[in-house]
Tab-separated table of N, CA and C and ligand atoms in Angstrom:
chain	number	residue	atom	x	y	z
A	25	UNK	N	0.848	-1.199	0.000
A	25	UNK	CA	0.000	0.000	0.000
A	25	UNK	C	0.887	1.254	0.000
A	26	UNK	N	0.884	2.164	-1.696
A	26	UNK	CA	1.638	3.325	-1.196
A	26	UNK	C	0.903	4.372	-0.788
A	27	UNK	N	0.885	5.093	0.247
A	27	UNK	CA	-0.155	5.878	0.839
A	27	UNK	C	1.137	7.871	1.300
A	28	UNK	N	-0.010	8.617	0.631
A	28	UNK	CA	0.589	9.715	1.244
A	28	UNK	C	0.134	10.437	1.947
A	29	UNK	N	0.438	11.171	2.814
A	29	UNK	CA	-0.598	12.516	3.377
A	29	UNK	C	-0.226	13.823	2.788
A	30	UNK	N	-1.061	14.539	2.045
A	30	UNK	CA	-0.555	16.120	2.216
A	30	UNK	C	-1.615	17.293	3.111
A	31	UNK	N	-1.220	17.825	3.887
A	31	UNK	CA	-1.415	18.881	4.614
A	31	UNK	C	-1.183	20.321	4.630
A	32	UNK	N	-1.741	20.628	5.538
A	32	UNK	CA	-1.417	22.004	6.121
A	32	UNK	C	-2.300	22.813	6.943
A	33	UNK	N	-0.925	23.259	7.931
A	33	UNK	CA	-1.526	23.333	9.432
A	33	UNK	C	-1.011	25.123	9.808
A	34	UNK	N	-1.488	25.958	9.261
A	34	UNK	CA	-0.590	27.233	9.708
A	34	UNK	C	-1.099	27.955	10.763
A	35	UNK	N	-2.117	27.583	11.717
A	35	UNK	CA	-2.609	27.939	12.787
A	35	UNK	C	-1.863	27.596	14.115
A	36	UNK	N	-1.924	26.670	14.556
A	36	UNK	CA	-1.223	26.391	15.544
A	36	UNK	C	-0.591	24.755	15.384
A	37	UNK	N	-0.462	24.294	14.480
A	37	UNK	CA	0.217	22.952	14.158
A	37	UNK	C	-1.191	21.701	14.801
A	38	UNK	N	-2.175	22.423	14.428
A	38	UNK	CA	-3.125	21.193	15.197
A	38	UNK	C	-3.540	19.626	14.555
A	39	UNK	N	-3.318	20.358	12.597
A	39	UNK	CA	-3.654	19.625	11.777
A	39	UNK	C	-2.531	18.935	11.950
A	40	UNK	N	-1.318	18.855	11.908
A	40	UNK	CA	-0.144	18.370	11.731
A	40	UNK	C	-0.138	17.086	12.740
A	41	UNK	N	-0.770	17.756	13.841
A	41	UNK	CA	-0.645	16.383	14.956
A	41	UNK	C	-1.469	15.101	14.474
A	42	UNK	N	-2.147	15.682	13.793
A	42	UNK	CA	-3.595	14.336	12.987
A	42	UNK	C	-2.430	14.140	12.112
A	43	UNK	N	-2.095	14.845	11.040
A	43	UNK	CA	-1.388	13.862	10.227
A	43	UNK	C	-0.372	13.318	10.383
A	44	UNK	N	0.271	13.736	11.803
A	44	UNK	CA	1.195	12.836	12.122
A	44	UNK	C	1.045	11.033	12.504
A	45	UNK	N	0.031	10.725	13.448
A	45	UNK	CA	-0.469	9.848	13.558
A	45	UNK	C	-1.057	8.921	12.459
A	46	UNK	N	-1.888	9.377	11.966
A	46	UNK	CA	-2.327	8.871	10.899
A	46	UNK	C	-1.014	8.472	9.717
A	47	UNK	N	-0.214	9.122	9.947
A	47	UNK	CA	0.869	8.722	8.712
A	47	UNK	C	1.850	7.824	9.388
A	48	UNK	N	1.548	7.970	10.879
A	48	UNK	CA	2.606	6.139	11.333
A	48	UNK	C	1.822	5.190	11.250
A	49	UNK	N	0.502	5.393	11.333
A	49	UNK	CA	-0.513	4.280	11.163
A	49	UNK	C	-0.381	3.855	9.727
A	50	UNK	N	-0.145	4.355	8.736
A	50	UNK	CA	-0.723	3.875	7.244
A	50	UNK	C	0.882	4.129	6.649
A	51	UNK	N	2.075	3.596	7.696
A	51	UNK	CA	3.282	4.382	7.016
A	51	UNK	C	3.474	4.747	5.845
A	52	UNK	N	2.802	5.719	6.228
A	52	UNK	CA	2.766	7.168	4.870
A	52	UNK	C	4.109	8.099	4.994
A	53	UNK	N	3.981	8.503	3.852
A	53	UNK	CA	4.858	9.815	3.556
A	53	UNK	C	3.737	11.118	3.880
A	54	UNK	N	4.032	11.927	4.830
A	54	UNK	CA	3.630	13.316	5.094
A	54	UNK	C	4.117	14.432	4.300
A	55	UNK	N	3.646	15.045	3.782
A	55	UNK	CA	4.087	16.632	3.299
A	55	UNK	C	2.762	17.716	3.263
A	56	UNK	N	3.975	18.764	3.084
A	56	UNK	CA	2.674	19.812	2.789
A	56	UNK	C	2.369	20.531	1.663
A	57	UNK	N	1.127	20.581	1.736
A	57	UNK	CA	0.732	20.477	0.400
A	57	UNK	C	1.899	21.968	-0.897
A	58	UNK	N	1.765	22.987	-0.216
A	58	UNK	CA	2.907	24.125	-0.948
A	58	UNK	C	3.883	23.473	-1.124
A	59	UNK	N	4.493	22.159	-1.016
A	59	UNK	CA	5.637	21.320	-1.087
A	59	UNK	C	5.504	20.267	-1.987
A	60	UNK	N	3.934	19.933	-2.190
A	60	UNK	CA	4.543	18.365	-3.003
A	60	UNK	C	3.902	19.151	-4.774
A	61	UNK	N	4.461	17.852	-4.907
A	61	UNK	CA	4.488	17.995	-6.789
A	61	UNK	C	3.183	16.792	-7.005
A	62	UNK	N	2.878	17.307	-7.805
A	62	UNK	CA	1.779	16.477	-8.763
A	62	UNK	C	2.412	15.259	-9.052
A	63	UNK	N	3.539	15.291	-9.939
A	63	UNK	CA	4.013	14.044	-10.602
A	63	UNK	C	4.634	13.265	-9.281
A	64	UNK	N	4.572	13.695	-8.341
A	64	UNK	CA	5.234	12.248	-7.423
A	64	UNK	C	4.154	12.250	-6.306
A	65	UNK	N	3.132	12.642	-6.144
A	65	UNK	CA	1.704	12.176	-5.942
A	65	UNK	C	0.944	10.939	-6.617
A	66	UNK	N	1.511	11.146	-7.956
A	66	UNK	CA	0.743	9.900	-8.763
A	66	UNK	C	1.124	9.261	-8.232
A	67	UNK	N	2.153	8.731	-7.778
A	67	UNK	CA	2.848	7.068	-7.440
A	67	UNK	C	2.310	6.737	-6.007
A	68	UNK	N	1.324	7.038	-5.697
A	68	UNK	CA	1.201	6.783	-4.370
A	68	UNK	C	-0.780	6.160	-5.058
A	69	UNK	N	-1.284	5.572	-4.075
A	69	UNK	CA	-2.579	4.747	-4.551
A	69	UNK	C	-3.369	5.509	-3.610
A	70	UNK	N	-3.098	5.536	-2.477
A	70	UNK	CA	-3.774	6.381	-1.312
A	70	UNK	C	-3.830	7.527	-0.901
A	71	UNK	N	-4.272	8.599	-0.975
A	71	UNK	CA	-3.832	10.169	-0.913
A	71	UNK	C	-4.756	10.712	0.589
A	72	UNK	N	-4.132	10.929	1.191
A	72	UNK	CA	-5.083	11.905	2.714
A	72	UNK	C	-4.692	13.178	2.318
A	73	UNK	N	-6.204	13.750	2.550
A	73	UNK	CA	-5.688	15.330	2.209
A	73	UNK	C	-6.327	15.732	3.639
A	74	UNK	N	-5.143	17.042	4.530
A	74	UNK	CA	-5.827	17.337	5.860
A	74	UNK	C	-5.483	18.940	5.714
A	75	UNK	N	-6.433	19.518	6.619
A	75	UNK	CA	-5.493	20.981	6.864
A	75	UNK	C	-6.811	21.366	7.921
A	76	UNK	N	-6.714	22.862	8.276
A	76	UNK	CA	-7.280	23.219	9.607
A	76	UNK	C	-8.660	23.573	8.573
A	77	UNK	N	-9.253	24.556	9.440
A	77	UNK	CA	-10.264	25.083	8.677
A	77	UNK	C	-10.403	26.647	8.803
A	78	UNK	N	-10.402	27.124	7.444
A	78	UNK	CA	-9.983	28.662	7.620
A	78	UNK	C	-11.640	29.198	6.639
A	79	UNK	N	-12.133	30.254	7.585
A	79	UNK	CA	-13.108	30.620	6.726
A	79	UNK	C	-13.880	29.449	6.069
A	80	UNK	N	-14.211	28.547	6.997
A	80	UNK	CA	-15.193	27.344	6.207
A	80	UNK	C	-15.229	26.378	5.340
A	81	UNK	N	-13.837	26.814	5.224
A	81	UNK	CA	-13.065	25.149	4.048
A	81	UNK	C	-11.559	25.370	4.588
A	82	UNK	N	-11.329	23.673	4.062
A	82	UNK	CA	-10.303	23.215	3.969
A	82	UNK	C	-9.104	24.651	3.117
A	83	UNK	N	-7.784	24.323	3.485
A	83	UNK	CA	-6.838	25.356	3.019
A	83	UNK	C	-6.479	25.816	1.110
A	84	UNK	N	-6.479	27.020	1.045
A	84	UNK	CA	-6.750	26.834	0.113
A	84	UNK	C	-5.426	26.328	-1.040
A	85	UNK	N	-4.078	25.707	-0.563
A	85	UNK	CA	-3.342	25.406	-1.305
A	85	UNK	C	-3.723	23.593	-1.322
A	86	UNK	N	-4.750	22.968	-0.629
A	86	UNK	CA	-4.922	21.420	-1.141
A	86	UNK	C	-5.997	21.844	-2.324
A	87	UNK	N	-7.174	22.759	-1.879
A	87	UNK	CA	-7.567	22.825	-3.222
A	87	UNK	C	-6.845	23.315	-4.587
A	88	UNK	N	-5.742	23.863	-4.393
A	88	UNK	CA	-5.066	24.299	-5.847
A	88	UNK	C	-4.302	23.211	-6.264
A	89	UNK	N	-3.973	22.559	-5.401
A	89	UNK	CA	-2.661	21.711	-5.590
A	89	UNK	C	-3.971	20.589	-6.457
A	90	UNK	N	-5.457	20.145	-6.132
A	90	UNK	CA	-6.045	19.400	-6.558
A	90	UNK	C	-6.421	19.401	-7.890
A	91	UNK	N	-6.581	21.030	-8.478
A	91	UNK	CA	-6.806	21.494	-10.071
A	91	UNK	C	-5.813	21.116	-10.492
A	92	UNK	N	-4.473	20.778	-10.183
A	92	UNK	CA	-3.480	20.548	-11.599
A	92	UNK	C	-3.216	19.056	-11.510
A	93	UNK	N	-4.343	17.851	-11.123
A	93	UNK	CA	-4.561	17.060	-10.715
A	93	UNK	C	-5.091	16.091	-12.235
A	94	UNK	N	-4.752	15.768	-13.153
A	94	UNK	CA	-4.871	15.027	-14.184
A	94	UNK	C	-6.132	13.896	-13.435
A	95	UNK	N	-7.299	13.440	-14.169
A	95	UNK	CA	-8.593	12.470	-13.877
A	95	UNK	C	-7.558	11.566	-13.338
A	96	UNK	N	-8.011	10.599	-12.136
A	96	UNK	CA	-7.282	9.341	-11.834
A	96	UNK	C	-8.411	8.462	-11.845
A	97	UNK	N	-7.634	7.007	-12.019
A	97	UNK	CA	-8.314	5.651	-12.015
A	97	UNK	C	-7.842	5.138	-10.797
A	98	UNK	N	-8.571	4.717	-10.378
A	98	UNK	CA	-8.073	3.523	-8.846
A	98	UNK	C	-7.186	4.247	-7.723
A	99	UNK	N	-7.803	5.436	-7.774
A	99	UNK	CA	-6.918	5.621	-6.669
A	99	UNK	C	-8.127	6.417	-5.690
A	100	UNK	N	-7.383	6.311	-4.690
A	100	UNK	CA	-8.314	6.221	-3.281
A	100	UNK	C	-8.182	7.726	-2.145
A	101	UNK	N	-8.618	8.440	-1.292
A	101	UNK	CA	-8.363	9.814	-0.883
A	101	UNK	C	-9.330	9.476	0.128
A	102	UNK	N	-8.372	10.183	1.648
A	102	UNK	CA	-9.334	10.533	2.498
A	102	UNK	C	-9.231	11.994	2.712
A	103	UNK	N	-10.449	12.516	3.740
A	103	UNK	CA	-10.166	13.879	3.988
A	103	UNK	C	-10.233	13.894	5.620
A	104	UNK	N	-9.383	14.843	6.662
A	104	UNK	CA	-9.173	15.189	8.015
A	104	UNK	C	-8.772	16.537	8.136
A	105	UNK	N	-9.506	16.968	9.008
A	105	UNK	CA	-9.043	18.478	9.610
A	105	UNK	C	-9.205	18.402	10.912
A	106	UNK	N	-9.031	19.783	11.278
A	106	UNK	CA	-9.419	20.674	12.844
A	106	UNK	C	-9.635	21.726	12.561
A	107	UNK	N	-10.838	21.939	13.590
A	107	UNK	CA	-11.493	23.195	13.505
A	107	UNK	C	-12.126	23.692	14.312
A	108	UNK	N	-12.011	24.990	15.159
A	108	UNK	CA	-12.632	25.335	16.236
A	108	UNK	C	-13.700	25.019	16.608
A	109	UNK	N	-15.050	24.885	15.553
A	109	UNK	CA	-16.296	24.464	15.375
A	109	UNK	C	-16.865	23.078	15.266
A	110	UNK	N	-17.433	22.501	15.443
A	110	UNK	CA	-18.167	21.069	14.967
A	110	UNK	C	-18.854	21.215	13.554
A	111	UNK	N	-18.622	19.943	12.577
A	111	UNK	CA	-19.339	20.476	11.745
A	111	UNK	C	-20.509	19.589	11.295
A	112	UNK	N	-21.435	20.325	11.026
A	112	UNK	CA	-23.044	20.360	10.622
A	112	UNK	C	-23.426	20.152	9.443
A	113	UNK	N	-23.304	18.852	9.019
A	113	UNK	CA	-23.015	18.549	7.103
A	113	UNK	C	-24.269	19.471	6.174
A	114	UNK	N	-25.446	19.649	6.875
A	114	UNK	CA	-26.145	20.238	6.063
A	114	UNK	C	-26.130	21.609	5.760
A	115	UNK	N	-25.961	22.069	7.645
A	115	UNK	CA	-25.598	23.791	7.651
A	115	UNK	C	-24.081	23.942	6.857
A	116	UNK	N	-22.917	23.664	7.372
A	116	UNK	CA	-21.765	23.693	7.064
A	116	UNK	C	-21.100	22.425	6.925
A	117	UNK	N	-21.117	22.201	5.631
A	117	UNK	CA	-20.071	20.867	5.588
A	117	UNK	C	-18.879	21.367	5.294
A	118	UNK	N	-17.640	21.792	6.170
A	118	UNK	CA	-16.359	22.352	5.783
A	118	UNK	C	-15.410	21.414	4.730
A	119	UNK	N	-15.639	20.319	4.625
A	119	UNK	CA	-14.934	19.421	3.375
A	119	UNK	C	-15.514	19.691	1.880
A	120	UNK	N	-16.601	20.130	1.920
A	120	UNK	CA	-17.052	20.367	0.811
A	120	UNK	C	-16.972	20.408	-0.517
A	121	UNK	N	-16.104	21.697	-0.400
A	121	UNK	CA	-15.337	22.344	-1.668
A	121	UNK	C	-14.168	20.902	-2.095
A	122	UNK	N	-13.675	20.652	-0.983
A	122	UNK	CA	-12.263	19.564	-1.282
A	122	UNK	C	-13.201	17.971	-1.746
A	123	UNK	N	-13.936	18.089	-1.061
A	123	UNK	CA	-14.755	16.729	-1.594
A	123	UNK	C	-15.232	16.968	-2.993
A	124	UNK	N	-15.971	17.802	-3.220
A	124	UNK	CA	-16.477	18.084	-4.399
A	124	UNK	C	-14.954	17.878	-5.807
A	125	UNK	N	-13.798	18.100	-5.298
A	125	UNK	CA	-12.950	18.516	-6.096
A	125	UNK	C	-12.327	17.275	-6.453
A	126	UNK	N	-12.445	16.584	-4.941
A	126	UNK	CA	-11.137	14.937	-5.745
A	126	UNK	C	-12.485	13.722	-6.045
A	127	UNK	N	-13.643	14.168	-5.617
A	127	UNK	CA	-14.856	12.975	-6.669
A	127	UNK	C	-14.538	14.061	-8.314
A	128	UNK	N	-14.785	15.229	-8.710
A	128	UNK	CA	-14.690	15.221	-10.209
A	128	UNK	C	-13.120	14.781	-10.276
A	129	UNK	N	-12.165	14.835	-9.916
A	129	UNK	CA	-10.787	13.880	-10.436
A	129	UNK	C	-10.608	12.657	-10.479
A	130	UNK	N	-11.645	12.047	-10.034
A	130	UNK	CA	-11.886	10.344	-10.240
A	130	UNK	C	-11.350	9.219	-8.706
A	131	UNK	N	-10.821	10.289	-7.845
A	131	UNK	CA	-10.490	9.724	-6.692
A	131	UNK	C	-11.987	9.429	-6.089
A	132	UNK	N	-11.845	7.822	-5.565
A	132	UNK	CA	-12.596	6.970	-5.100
A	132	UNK	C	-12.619	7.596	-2.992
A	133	UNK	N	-13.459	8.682	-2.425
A	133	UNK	CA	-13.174	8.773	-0.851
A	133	UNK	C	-13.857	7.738	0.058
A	134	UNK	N	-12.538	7.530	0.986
A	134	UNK	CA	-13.078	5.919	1.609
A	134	UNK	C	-13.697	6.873	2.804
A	135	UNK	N	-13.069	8.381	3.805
A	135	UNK	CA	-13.877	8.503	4.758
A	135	UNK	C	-13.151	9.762	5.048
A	136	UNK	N	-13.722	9.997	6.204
A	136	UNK	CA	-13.826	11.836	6.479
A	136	UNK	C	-13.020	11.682	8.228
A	137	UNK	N	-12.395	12.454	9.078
A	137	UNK	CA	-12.034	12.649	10.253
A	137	UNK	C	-11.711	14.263	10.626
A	138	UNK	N	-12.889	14.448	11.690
A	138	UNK	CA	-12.344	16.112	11.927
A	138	UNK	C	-12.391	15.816	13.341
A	139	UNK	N	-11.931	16.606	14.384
A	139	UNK	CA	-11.834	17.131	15.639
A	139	UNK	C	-11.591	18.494	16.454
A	140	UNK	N	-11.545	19.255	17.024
A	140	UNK	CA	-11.271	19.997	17.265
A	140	UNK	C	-10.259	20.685	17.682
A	141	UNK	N	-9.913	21.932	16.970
A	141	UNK	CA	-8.321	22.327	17.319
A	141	UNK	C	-8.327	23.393	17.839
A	142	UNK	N	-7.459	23.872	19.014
A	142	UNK	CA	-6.898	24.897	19.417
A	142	UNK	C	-6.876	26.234	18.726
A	143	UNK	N	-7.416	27.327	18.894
A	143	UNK	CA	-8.006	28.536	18.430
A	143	UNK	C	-7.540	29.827	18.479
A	144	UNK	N	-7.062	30.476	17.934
A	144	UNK	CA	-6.832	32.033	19.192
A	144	UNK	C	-6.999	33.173	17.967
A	145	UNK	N	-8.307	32.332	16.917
A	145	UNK	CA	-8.475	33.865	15.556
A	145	UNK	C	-8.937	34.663	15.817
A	146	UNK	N	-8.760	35.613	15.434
A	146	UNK	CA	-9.227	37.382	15.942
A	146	UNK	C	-9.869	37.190	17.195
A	147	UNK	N	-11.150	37.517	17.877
A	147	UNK	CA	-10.969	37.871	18.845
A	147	UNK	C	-11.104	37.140	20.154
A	148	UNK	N	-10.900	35.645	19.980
A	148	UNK	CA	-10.763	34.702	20.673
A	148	UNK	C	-9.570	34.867	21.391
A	149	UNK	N	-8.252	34.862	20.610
A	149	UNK	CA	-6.993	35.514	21.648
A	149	UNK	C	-7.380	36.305	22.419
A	150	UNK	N	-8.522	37.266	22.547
A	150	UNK	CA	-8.352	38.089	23.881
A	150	UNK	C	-8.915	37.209	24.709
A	151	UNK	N	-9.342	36.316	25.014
A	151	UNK	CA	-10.097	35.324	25.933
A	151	UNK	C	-9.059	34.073	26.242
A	152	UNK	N	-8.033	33.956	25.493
A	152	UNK	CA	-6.645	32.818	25.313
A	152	UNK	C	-7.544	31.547	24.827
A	153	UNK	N	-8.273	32.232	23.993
A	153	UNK	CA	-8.581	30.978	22.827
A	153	UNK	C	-9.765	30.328	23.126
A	154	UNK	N	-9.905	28.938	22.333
A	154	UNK	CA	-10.795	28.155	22.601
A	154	UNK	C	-10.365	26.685	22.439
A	155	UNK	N	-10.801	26.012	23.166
A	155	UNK	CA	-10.359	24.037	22.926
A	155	UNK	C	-8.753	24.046	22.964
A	156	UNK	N	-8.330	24.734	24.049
A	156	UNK	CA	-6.879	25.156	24.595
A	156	UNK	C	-6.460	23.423	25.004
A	157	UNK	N	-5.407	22.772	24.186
A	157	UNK	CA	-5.349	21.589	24.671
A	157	UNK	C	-5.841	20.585	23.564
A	158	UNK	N	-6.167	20.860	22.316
A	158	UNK	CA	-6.886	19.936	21.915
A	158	UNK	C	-5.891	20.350	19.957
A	159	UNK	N	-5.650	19.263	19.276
A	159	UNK	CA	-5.979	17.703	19.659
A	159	UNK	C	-5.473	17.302	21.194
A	160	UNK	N	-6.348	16.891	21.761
A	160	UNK	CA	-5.993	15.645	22.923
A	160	UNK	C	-5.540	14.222	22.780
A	161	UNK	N	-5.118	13.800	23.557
A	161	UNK	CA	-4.817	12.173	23.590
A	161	UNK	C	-6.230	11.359	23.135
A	162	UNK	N	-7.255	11.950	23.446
A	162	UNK	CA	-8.244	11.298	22.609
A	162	UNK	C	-8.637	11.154	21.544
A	163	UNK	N	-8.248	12.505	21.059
A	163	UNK	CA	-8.278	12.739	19.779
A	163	UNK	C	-7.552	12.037	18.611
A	164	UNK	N	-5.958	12.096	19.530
A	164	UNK	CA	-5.167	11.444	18.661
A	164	UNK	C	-5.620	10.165	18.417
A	165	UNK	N	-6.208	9.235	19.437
A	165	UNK	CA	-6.169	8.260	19.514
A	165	UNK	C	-7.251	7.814	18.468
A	166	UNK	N	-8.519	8.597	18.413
A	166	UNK	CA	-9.448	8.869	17.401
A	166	UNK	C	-9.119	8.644	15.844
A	167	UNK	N	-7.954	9.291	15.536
A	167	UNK	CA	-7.576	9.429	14.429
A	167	UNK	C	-6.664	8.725	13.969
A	168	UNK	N	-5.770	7.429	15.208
A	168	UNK	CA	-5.339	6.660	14.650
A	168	UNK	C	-6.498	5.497	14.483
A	169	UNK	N	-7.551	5.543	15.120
A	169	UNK	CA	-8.285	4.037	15.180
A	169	UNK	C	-8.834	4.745	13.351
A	170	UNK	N	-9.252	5.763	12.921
A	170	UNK	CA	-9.854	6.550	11.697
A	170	UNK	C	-8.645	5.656	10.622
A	171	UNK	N	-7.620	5.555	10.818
A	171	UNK	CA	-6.249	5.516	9.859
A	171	UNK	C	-6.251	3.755	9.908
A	172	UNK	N	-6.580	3.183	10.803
A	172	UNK	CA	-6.945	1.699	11.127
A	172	UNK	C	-8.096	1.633	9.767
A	173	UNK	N	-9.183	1.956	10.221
A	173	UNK	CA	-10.253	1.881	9.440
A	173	UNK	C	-10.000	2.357	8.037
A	174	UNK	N	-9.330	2.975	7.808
A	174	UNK	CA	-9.519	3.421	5.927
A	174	UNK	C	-8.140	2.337	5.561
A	175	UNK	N	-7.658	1.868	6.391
A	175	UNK	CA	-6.282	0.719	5.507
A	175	UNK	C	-7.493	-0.203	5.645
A	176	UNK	N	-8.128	-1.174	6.750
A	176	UNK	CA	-8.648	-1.817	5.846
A	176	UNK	C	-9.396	-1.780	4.885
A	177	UNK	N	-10.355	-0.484	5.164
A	177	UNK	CA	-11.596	-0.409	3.976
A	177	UNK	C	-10.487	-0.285	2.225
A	178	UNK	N	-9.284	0.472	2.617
A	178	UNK	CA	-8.287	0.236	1.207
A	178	UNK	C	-8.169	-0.805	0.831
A	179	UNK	N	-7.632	-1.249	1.767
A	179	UNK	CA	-7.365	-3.266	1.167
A	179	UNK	C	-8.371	-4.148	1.026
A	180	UNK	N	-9.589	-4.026	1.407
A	180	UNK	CA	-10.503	-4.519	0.981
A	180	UNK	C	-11.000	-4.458	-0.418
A	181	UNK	N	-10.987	-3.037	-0.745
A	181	UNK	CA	-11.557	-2.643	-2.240
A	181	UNK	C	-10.705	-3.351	-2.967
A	182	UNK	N	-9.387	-2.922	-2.796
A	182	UNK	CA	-7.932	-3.437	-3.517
A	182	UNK	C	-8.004	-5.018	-3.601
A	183	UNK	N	-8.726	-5.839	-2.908
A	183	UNK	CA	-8.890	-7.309	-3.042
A	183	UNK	C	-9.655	-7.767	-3.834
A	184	UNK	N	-10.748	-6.725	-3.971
A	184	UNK	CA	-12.056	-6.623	-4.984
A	184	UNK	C	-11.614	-6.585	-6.173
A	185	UNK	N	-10.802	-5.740	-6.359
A	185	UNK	CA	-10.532	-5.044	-7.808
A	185	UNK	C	-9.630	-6.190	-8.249
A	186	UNK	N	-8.681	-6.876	-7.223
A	186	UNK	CA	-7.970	-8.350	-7.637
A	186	UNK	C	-6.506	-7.489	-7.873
A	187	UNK	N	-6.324	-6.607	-7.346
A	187	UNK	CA	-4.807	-6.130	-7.310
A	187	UNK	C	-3.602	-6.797	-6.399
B	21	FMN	C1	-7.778	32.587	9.642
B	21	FMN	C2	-8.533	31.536	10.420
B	21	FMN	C3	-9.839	31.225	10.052
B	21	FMN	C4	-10.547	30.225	10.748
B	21	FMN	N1	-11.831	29.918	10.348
B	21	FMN	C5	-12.512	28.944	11.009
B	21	FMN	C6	-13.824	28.583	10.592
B	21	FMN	O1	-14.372	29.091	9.629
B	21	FMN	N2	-14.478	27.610	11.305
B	21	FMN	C7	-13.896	26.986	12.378
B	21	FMN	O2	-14.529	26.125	12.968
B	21	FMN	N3	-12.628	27.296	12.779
B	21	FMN	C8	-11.921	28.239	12.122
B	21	FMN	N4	-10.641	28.549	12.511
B	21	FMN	C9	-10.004	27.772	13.595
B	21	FMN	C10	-9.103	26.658	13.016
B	21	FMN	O3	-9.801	25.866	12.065
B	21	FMN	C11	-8.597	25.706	14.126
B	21	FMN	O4	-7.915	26.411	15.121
B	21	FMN	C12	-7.694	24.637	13.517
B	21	FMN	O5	-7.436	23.655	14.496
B	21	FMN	C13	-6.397	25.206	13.011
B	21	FMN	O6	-5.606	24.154	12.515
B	21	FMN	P1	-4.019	24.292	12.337
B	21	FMN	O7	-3.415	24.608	13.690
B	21	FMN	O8	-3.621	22.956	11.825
B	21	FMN	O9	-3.795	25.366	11.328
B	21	FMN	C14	-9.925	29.537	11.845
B	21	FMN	C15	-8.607	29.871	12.201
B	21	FMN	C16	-7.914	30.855	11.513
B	21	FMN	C17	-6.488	31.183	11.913
């Protein structure tokens, strides 16, 4: 299974702690997304895309990095963030835009993981934030059992398909 993560966490490194975990679980290669290249993305079957949540979506360099993204066959994408808020798929589904973007590129998504991250945007720092502490050990732990669950649901499909 070649599996990658790309990210990005420029708030307080909250996203980073999810994709850290998650990328010893599925020993993945981590990067961020202003860092990786298209052409050595292809070689990987599994793609996690994570970042915080700014203004109601995901960051906006996974969605750019996703437009110069040639249609794929058989390949597989999850999505994970943090975000001060809980999210409300009907009111606010913050994956949205990024979901919407790797189903038209032909990526197959096995599943979704958000939690809550540590805060201090505009005027929350005067209060020293919000969910001070978080990701937590639960969290983490959350998101490795999440990284459990999408290797097998991967290798399952991948048994299907007879690869
Ligand atoms: C510029 C900015 C905009 C944000 N917008 C939202 C938002 O729309 N909804 C939300 O729930 N949290 C929002 N947050 C909080 C972050 O999503 C949260 O702190 C997240 O854990 C940051 O992840 P990071 O440390 O990996 O960058 C925002 C934070 C910043 C700095």
């Amino acid at each position: 299974m070649r599996a990658v993560i790309i990210y990005m966490s420029i708030h307080n490194g909250n996203t980073k702690k999810i994709g850290e975990v998650i990328a010893k679980r599925l020993e993945a290669k981590l990067i961020r997304a202003v860092e990786a290249e298209v052409e050595d993305l292809l070689n990987y079957d599994l793609l996690g895309f994570g970042s915080g949540i700014y203004f109601g979506r995901n960051h906006e360099a996974l969605l750019k990095l996703l437009d110069k993204f040639p249609t794929v066959q058989n390949k597989y994408a999850f999505i994970f963030s943090t975000s001060a808020l809980g999210k409300f798929p009907i009111i606010h589904d913050y994956h949205k835009a990024l979901k919407r973007k790797l189903l038209r590129k032909g990526f197959k998504i096995l599943g979704e993981f958000t939690c809550r991250g540590y805060s201090t945007h505009g005027p929350l720092k005067l209060f020293g934030g919000i969910h001070k502490g978080r990701p937590d050990k639960n969290d983490l732990e959350m998101a490795s059992r999440f990284a459990e669950q999408i290797k097998k649901t991967y290798l399952k499909e991948s048994e299907l398909r007879g690869d």
